[in-house]
CSV table of C-alpha atoms and ligand atoms in Angstrom, one decimal:
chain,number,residue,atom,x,y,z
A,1,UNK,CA,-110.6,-70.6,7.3
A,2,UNK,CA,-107.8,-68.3,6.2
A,3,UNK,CA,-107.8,-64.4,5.1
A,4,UNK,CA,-105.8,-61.5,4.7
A,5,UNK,CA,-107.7,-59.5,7.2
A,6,UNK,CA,-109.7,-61.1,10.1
A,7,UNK,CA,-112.5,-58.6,11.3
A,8,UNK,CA,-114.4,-59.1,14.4
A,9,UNK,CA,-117.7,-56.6,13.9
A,10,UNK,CA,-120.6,-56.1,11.2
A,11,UNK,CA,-121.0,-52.4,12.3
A,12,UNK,CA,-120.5,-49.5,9.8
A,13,UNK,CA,-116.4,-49.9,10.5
A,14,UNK,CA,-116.4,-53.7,10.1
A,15,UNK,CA,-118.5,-53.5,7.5
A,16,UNK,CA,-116.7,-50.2,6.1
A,17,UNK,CA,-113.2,-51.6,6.1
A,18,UNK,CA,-114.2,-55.0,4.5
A,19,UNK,CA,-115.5,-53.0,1.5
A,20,UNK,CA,-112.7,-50.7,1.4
A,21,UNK,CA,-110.2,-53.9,1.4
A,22,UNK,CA,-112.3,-55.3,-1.2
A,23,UNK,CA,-111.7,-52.3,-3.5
A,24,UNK,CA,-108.2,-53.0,-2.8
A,25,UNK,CA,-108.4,-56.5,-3.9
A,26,UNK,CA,-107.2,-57.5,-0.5
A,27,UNK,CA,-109.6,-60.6,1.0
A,28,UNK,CA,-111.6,-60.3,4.1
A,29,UNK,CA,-113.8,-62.0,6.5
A,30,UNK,CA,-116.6,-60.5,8.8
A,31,UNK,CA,-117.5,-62.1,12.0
A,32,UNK,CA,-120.6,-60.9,13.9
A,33,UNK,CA,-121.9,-62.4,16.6
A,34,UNK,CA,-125.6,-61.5,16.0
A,35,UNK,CA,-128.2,-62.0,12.7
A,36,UNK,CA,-128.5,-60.1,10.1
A,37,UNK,CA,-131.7,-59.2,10.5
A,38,UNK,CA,-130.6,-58.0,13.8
A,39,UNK,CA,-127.7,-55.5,12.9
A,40,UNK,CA,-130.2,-54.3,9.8
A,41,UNK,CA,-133.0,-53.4,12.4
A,42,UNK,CA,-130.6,-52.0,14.9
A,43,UNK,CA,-131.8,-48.5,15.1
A,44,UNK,CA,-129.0,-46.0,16.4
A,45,UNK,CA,-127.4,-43.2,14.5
A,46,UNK,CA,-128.6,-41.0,12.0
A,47,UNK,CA,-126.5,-37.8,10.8
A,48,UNK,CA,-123.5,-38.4,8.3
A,49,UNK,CA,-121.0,-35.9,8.3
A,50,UNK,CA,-119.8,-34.5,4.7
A,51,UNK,CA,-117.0,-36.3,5.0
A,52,UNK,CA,-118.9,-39.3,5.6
A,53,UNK,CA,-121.1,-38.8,2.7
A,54,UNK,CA,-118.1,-38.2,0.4
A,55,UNK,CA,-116.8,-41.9,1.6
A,56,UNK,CA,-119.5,-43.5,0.6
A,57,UNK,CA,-120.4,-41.7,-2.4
A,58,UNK,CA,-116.4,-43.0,-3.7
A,59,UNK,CA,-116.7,-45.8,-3.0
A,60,UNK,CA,-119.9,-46.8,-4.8
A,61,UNK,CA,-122.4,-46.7,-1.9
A,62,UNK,CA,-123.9,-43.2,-2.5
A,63,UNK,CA,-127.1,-44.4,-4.8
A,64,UNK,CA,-129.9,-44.7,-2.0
A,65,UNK,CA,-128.0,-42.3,-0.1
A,66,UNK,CA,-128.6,-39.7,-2.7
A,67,UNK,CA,-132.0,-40.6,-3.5
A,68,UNK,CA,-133.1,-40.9,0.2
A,69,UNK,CA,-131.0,-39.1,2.6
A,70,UNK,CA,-132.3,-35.4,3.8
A,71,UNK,CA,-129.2,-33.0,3.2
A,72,UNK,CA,-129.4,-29.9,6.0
A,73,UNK,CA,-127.6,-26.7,6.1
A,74,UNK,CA,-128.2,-25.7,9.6
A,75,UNK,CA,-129.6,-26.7,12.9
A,76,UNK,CA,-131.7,-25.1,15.3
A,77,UNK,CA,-130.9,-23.8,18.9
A,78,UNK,CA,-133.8,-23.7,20.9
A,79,UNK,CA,-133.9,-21.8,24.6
A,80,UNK,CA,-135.4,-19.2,26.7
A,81,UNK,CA,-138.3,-19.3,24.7
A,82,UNK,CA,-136.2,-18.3,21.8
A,83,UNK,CA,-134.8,-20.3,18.7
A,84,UNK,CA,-131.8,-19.4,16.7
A,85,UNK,CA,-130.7,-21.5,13.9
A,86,UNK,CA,-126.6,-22.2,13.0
A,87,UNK,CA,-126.2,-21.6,9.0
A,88,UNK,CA,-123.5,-24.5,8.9
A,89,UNK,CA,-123.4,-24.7,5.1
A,90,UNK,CA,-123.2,-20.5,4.7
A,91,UNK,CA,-120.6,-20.7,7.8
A,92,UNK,CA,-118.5,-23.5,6.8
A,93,UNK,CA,-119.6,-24.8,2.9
A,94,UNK,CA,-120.4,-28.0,4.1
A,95,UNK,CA,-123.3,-29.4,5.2
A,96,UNK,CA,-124.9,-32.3,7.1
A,97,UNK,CA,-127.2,-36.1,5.7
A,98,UNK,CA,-129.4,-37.4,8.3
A,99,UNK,CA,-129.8,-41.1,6.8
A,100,UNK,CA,-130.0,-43.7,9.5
A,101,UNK,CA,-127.2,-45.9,10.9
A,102,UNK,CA,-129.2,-49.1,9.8
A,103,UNK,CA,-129.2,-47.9,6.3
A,104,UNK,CA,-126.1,-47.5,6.0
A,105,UNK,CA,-125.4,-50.8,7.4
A,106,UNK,CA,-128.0,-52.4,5.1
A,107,UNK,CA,-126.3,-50.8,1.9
A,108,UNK,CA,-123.0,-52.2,3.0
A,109,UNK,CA,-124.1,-55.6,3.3
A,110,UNK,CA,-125.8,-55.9,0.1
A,111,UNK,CA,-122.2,-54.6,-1.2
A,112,UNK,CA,-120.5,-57.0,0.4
A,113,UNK,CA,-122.5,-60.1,-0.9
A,114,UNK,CA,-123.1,-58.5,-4.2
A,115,UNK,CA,-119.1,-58.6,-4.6
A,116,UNK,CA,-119.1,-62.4,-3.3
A,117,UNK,CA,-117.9,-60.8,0.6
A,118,UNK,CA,-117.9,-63.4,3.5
A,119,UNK,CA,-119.8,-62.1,6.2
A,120,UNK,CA,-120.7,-65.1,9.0
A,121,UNK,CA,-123.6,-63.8,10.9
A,122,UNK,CA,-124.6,-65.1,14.3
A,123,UNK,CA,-120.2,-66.1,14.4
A,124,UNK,CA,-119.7,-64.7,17.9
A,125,UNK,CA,-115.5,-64.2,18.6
A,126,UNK,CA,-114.5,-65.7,21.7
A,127,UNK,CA,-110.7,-64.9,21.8
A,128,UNK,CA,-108.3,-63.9,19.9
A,129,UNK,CA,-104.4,-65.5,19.6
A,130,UNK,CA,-101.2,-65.2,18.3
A,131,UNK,CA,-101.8,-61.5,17.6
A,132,UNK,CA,-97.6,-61.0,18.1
A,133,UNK,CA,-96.9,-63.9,15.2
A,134,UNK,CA,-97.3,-63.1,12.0
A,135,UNK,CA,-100.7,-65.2,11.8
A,136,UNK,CA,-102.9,-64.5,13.9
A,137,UNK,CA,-106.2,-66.4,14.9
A,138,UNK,CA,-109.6,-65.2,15.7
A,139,UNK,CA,-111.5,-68.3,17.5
A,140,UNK,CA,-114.9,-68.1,17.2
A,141,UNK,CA,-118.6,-70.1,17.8
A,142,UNK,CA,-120.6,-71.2,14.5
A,143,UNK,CA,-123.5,-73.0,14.6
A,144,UNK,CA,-122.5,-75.0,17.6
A,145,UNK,CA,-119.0,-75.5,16.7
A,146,UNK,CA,-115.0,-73.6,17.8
A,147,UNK,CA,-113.6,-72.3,14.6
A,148,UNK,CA,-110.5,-70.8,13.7
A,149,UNK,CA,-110.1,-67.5,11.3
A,150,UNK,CA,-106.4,-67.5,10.4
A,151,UNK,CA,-105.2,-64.5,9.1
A,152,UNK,CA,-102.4,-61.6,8.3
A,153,UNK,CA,-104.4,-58.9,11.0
A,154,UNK,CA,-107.0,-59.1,12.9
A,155,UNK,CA,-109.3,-55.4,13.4
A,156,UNK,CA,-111.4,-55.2,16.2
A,157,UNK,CA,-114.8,-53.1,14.9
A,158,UNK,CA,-117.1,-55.1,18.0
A,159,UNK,CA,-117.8,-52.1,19.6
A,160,UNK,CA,-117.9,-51.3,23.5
A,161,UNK,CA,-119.0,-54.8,24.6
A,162,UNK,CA,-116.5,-57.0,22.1
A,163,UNK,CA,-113.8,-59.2,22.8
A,164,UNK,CA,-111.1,-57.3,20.8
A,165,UNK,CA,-110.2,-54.9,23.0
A,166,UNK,CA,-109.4,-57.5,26.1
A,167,UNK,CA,-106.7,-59.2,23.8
A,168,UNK,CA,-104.3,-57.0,24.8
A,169,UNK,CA,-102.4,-57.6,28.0
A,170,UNK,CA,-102.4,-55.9,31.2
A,171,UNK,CA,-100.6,-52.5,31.3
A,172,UNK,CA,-100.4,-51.9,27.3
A,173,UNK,CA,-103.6,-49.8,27.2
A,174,UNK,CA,-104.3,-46.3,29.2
A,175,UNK,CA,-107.8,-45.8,29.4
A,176,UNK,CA,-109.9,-42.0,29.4
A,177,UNK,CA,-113.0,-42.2,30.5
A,178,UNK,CA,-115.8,-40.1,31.6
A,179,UNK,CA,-119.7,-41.2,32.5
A,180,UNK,CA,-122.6,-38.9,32.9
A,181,UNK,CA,-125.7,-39.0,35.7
A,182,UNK,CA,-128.0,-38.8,32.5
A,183,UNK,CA,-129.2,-41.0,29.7
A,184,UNK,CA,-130.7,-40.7,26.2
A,185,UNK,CA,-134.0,-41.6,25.9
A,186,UNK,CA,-135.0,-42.3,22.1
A,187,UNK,CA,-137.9,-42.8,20.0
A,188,UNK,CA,-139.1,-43.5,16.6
A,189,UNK,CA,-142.6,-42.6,15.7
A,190,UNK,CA,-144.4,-42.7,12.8
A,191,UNK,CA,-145.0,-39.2,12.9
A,192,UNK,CA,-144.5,-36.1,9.6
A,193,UNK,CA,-141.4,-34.5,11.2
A,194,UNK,CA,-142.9,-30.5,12.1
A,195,UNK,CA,-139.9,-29.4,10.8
A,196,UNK,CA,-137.0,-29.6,8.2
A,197,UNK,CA,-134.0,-29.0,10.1
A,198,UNK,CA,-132.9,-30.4,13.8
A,199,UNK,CA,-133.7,-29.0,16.9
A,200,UNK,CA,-131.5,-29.2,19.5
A,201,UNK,CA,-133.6,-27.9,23.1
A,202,UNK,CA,-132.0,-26.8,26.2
A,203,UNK,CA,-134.4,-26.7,28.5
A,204,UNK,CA,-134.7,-26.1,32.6
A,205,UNK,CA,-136.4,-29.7,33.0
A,206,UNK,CA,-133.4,-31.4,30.4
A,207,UNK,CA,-132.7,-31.9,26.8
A,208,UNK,CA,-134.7,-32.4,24.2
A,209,UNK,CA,-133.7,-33.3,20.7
A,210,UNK,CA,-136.3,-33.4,17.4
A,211,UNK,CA,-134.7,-35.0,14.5
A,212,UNK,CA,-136.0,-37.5,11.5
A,213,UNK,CA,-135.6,-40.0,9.4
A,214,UNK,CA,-138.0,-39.8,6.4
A,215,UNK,CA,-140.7,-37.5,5.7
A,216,UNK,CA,-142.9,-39.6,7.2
A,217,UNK,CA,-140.9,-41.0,10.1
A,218,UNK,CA,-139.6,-38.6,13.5
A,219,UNK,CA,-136.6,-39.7,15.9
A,220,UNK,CA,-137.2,-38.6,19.0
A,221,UNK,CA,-134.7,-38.1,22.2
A,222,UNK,CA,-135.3,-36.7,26.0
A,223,UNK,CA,-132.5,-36.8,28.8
A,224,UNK,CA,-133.8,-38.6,31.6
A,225,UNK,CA,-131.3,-39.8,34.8
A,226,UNK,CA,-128.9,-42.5,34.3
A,227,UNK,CA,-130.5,-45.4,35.6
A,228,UNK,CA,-134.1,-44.4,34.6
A,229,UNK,CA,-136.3,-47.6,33.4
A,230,UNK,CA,-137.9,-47.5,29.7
A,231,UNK,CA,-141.3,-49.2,31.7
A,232,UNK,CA,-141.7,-45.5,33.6
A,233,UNK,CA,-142.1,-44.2,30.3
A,234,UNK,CA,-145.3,-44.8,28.5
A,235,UNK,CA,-145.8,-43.3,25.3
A,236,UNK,CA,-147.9,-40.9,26.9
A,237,UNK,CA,-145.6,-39.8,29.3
A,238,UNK,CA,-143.3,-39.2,26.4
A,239,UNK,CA,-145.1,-37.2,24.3
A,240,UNK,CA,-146.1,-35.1,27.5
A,241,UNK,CA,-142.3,-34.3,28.1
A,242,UNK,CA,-141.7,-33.7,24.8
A,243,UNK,CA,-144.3,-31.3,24.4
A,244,UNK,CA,-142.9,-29.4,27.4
A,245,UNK,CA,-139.1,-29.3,26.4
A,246,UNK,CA,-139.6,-28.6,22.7
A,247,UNK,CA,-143.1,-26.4,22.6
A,248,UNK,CA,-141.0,-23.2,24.0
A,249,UNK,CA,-141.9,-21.0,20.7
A,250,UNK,CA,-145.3,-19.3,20.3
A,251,UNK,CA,-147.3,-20.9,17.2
A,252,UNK,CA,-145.0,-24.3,17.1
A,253,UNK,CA,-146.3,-28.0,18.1
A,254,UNK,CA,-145.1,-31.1,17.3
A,255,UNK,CA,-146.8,-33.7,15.4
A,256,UNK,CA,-147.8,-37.1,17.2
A,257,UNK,CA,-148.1,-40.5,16.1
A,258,UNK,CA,-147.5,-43.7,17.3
A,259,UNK,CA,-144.2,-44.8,18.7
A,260,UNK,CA,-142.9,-47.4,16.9
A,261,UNK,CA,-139.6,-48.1,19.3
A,262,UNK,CA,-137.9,-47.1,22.3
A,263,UNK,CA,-134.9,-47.4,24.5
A,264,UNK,CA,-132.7,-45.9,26.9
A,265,UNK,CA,-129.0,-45.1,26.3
A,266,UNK,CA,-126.3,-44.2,28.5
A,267,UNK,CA,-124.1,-41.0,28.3
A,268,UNK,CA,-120.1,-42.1,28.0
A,269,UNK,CA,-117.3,-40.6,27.2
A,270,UNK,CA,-114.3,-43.1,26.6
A,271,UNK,CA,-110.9,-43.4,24.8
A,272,UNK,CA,-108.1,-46.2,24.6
A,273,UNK,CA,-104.6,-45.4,23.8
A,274,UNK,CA,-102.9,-46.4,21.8
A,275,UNK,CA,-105.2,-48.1,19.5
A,276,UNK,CA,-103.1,-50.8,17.9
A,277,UNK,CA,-101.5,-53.6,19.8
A,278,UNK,CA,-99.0,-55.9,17.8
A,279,UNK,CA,-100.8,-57.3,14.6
A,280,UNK,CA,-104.3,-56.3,15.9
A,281,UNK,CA,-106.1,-52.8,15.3
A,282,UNK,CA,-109.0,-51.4,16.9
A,283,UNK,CA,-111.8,-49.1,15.5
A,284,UNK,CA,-115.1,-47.2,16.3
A,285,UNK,CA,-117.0,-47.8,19.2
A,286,UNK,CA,-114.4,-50.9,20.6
A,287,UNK,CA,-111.8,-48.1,21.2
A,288,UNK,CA,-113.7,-44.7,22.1
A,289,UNK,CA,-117.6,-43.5,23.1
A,290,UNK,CA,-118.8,-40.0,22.6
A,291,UNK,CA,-122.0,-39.0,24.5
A,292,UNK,CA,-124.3,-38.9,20.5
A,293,UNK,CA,-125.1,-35.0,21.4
A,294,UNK,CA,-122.3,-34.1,19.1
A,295,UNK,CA,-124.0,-37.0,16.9
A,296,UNK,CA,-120.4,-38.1,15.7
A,297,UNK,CA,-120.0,-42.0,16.7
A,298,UNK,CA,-120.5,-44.0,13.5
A,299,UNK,CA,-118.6,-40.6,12.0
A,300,UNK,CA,-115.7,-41.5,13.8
A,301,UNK,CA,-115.9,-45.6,12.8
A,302,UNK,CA,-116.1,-44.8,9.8
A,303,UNK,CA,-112.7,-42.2,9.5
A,304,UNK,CA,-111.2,-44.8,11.3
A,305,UNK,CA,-111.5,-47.6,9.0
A,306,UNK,CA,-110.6,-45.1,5.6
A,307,UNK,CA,-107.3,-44.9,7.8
A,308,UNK,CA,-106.9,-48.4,7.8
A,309,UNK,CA,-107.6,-49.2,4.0
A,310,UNK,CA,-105.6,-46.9,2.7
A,311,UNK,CA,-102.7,-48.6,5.5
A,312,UNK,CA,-103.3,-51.6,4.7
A,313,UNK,CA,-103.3,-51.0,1.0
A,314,UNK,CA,-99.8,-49.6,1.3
A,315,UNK,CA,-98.8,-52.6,3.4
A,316,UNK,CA,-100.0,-55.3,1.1
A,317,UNK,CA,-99.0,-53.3,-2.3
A,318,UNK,CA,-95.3,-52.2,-1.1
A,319,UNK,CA,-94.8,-53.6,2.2
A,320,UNK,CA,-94.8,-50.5,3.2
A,321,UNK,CA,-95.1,-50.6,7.2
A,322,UNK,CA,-95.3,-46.3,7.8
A,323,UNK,CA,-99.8,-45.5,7.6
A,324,UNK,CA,-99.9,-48.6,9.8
A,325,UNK,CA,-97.7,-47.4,12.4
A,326,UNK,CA,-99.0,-43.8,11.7
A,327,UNK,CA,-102.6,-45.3,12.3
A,328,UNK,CA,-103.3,-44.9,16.5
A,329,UNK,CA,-101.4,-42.1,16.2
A,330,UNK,CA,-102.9,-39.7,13.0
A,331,UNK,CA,-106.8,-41.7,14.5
A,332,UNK,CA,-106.4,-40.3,17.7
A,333,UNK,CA,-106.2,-36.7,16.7
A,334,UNK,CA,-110.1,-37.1,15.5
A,335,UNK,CA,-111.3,-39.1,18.1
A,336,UNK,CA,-110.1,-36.6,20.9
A,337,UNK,CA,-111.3,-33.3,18.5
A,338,UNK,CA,-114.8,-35.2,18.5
A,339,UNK,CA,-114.2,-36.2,22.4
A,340,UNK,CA,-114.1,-32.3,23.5
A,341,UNK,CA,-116.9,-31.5,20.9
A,342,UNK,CA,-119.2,-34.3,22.4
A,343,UNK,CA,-118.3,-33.0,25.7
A,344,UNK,CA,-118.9,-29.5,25.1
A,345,UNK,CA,-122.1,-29.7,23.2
A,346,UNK,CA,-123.3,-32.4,26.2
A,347,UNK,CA,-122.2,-29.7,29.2
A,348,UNK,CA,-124.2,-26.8,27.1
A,349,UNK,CA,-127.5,-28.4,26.7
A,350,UNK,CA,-128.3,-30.6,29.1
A,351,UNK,CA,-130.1,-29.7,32.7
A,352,UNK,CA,-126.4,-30.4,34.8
A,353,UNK,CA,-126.7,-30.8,38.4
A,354,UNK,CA,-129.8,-28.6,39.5
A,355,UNK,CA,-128.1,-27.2,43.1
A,356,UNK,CA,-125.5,-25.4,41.2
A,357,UNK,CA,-126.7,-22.0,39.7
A,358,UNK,CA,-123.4,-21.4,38.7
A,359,UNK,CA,-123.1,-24.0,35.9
A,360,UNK,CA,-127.1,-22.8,34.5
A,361,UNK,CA,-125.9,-19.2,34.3
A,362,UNK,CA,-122.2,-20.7,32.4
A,363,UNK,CA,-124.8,-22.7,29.7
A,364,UNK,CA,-126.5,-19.4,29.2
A,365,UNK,CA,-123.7,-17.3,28.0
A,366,UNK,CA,-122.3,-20.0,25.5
A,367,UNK,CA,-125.6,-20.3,24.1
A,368,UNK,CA,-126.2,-16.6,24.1
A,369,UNK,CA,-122.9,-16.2,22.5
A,370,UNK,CA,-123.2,-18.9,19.7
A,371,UNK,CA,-126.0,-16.7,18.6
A,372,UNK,CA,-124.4,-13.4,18.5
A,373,UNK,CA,-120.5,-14.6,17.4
A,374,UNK,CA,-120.6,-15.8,13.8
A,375,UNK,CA,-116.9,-16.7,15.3
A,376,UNK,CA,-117.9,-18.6,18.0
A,377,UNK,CA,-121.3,-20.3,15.8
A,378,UNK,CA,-118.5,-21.4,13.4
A,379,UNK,CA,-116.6,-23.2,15.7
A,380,UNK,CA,-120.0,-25.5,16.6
A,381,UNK,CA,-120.7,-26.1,12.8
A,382,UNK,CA,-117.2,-26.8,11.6
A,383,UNK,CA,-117.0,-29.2,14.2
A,384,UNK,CA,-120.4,-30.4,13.4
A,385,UNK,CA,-120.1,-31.0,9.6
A,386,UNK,CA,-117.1,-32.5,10.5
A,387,UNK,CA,-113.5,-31.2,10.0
A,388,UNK,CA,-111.7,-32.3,6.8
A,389,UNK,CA,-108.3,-32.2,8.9
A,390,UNK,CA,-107.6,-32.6,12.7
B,1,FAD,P1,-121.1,-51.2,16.4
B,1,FAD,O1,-122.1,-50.5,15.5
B,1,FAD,O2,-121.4,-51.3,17.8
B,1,FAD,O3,-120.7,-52.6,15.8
B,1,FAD,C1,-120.1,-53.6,16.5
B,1,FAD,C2,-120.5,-54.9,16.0
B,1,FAD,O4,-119.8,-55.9,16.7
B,1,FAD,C3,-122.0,-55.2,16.5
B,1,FAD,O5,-122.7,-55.5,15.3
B,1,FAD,C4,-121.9,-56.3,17.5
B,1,FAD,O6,-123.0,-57.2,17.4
B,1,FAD,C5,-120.6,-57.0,17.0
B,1,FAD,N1,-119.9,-57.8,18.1
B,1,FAD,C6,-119.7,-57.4,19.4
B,1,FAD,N2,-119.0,-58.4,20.0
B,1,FAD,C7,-118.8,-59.4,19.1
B,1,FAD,C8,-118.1,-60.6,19.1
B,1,FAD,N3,-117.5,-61.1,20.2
B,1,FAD,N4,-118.0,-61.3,18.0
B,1,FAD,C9,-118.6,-60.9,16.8
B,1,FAD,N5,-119.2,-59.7,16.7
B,1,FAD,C10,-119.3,-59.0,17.8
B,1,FAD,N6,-124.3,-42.3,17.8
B,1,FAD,C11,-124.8,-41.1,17.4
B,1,FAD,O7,-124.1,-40.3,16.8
B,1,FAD,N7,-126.1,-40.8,17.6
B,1,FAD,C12,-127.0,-41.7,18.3
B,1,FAD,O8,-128.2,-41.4,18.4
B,1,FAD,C13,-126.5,-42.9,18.7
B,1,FAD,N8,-127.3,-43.8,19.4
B,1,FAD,C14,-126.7,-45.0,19.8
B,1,FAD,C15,-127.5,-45.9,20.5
B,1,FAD,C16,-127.0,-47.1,21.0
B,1,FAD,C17,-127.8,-48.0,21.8
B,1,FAD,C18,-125.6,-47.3,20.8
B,1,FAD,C19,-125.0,-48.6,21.4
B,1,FAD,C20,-124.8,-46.4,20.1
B,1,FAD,C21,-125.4,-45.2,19.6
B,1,FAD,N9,-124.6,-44.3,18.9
B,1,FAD,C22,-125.1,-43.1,18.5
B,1,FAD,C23,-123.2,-44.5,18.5
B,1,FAD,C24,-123.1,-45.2,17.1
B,1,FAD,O9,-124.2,-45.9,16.8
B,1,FAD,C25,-121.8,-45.9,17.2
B,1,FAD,O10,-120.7,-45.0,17.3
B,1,FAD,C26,-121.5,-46.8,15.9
B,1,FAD,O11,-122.4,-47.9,15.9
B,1,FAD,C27,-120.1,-47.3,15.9
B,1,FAD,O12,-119.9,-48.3,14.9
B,1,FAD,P2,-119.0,-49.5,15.2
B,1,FAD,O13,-119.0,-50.3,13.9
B,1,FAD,O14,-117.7,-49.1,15.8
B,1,FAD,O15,-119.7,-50.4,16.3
B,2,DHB,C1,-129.5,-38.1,15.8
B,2,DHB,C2,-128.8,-38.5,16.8
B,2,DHB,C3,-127.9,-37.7,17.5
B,2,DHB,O1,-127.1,-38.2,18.5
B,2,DHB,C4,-127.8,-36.4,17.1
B,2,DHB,O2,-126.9,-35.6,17.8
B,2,DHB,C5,-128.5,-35.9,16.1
B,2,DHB,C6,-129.4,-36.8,15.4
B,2,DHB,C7,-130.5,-39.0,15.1
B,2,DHB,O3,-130.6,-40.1,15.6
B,2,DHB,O4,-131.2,-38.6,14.2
């Protein structure tokens, strides 16, 4: 099979990119090494920075986005028995969508067929050669068989765990990385959210973080250690801990209601440099990890891919070579602004290492400060929104 580009990733970058391409009039394929009922059902993500919204409203996407996505203007702050919410729309103009990863993913797809796209599903990538010729190929397993993908690029969207990244030979890449002795545990229950806006909990037994996805459906999150197992954690156990962290305010409770998924994440912070290699590009979660506190990873995917559409557009329009070799370069300057948010907003709220006082009474003043230092609140919401320009 030949294209123009060769992806390797049906996340929301893969996906992303193909469509922007499309829009283009430049050809695509999408391999993705599991089924589509699989990446639709993949429950991760949920808040959509402005810019993310306006993206996909351009580019055609924003229908069920607009009908069912929850816009917010602030967030809430909840500790010491206090809460205090950050006005991010009156602070910075711009606000927030919470509309889940999977939807977005789901919308994409049907765009992508709808327009006669090529996605192969359950097409794992094995390896990927001649990435310093002018044609590379992306080898890959479907339904039992080695196939080729020849093409004019190959773009690596296969997240942490792909192939793409390993292409690239010894000493090429410099790696940033940093891991954390916590974990995200995270829920879906079929439960009326109890509130309208997110609360983020800093608590002295960990992090706690209430968020939604529908009116009728709550997303859940607790810090637990790093190498906790889900099978300690009935749902009963869960709600428990919930209660604990997030029931701080006099008069509020949570609603309840079965729990319709759950799973343990890790906390990573990680960055490859640069993040282009001869004729193959990397993007979203294949080249850099936030810890989701700062809830920007699919954010990120998708700025990088808008990068590489408009590049490749000039590229295949012009021959014009400059966004291309502009793209690790002008990517990276997000990526480490949301790498020091992540980090920051991580270090603030979580329960850090209990024998040092020191750090607990450093969490305190930043959180006391955001809410008396419309200066300092700013800085968390513009960040949080998302920053038109880095
Ligand atoms: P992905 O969505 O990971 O897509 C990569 C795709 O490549 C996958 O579909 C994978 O199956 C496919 N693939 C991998 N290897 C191959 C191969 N060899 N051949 C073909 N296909 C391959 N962010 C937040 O902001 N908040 C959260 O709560 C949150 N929770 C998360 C929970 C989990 C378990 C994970 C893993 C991530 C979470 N994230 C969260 C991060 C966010 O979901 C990611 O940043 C986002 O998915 C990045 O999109 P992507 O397209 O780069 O990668
Ligand atoms: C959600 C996830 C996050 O990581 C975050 O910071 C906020 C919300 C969510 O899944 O809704």
């Amino acid at each position: 099979m030949r294209t123009q580009v060769g992806i390797v990733g049906a996340g929301p970058a893969g996906l992303m990119l193909s469509h922007l391409l499309h829009l283009q009039g430049i050809s695509s394929v999408v391999l993705e090494s599991r089924s589509r009922d699989y990446v639709e059902h993949r429950v991760r993500a949920g808040v959509l920075e402005q810019g993310s919204v306006d993206l996909l409203r351009a580019t055609g996407l924003g229908d069920r986005l607009d009908r069912e996505g929850l816009r917010h203007e602030g967030i809430e702050l909840r500790f010491d028995g206090e809460s205090h919410r950050v006005a991010m729309t009156e602070l910075t103009g711009r606000a927030i969508t919470v509309y889940g990863q999977q939807e977005v993913v789901k919308d994409l797809i049907a765009a992508r067929l709808a327009a006669g796209g090529t996605i192969l599903f359950s097409a794992e990538a094995t390896r990927l050669s001649g990435l310093e010729s002018p044609s590379p190929v992306v080898h890959y397993r479907y339904e039992g068989r080695d196939e080729e993908l020849h093409c004019d690029f190959v773009v690596g969207c296969d997240g942490f765990h792909g192939v793409s990244r390993s292409a690239v030979p010894d000493g090429v890449l410099h790696t940033y990385e940093r891991t954390y002795p916590f974990a995200w545990l995270g829920v879906l229950a079929a439960a009326a959210p109890a509130v309208d806006e997110l609360i983020y909990a800093h608590h002295e037994r960990g992090f706690a973080l209430y968020s939604m996805r529908s009116p009728e459906i709550s997303r859940l999150y607790l810090q637990v250690p790093a190498d906790e197992d889900i099978a300690d954690w009935p749902d009963e156990r869960i709600w428990a801990e919930l209660r604990t962290r997030l029931e701080t305010v006099p008069g509020w409770s949570l609603n309840e209601g079965p729990i319709l998924e759950k799973a343990i994440t890790p906390l990573r912070s990680f960055v490859v440099e640069p993040m282009q290699w001869q004729r193959l590009y990397l993007a979203g979660d294949a080249v850099h990890i936030v810890p989701p506190t700062g809830a920007k990873g699919m954010n990120l995917a998708l700025a990088d891919v808008a990068l590489l559409g408009d590049a490749f557009a000039a590229w295949y329009a012009d021959g014009r070579t400059d966004l291309l070799d502009d793209y690790s370069r002008t990517a990276l300057r997000r990526v480490w602004r949301a790498q020091q948010f992540s980090w920051w907003m991580t270090s603030m709220l979580h329960r850090l290492d209990a024998d040092d006082p020191y750090e607990a009474k450093l969490q305190s003043s930043a959180l006391r400060y955001l809410t008396t230092s419309p200066a300092y609140a700013t800085s968390l919401a513009e960040n949080y929104v998302g920053l038109p320009a880095v």
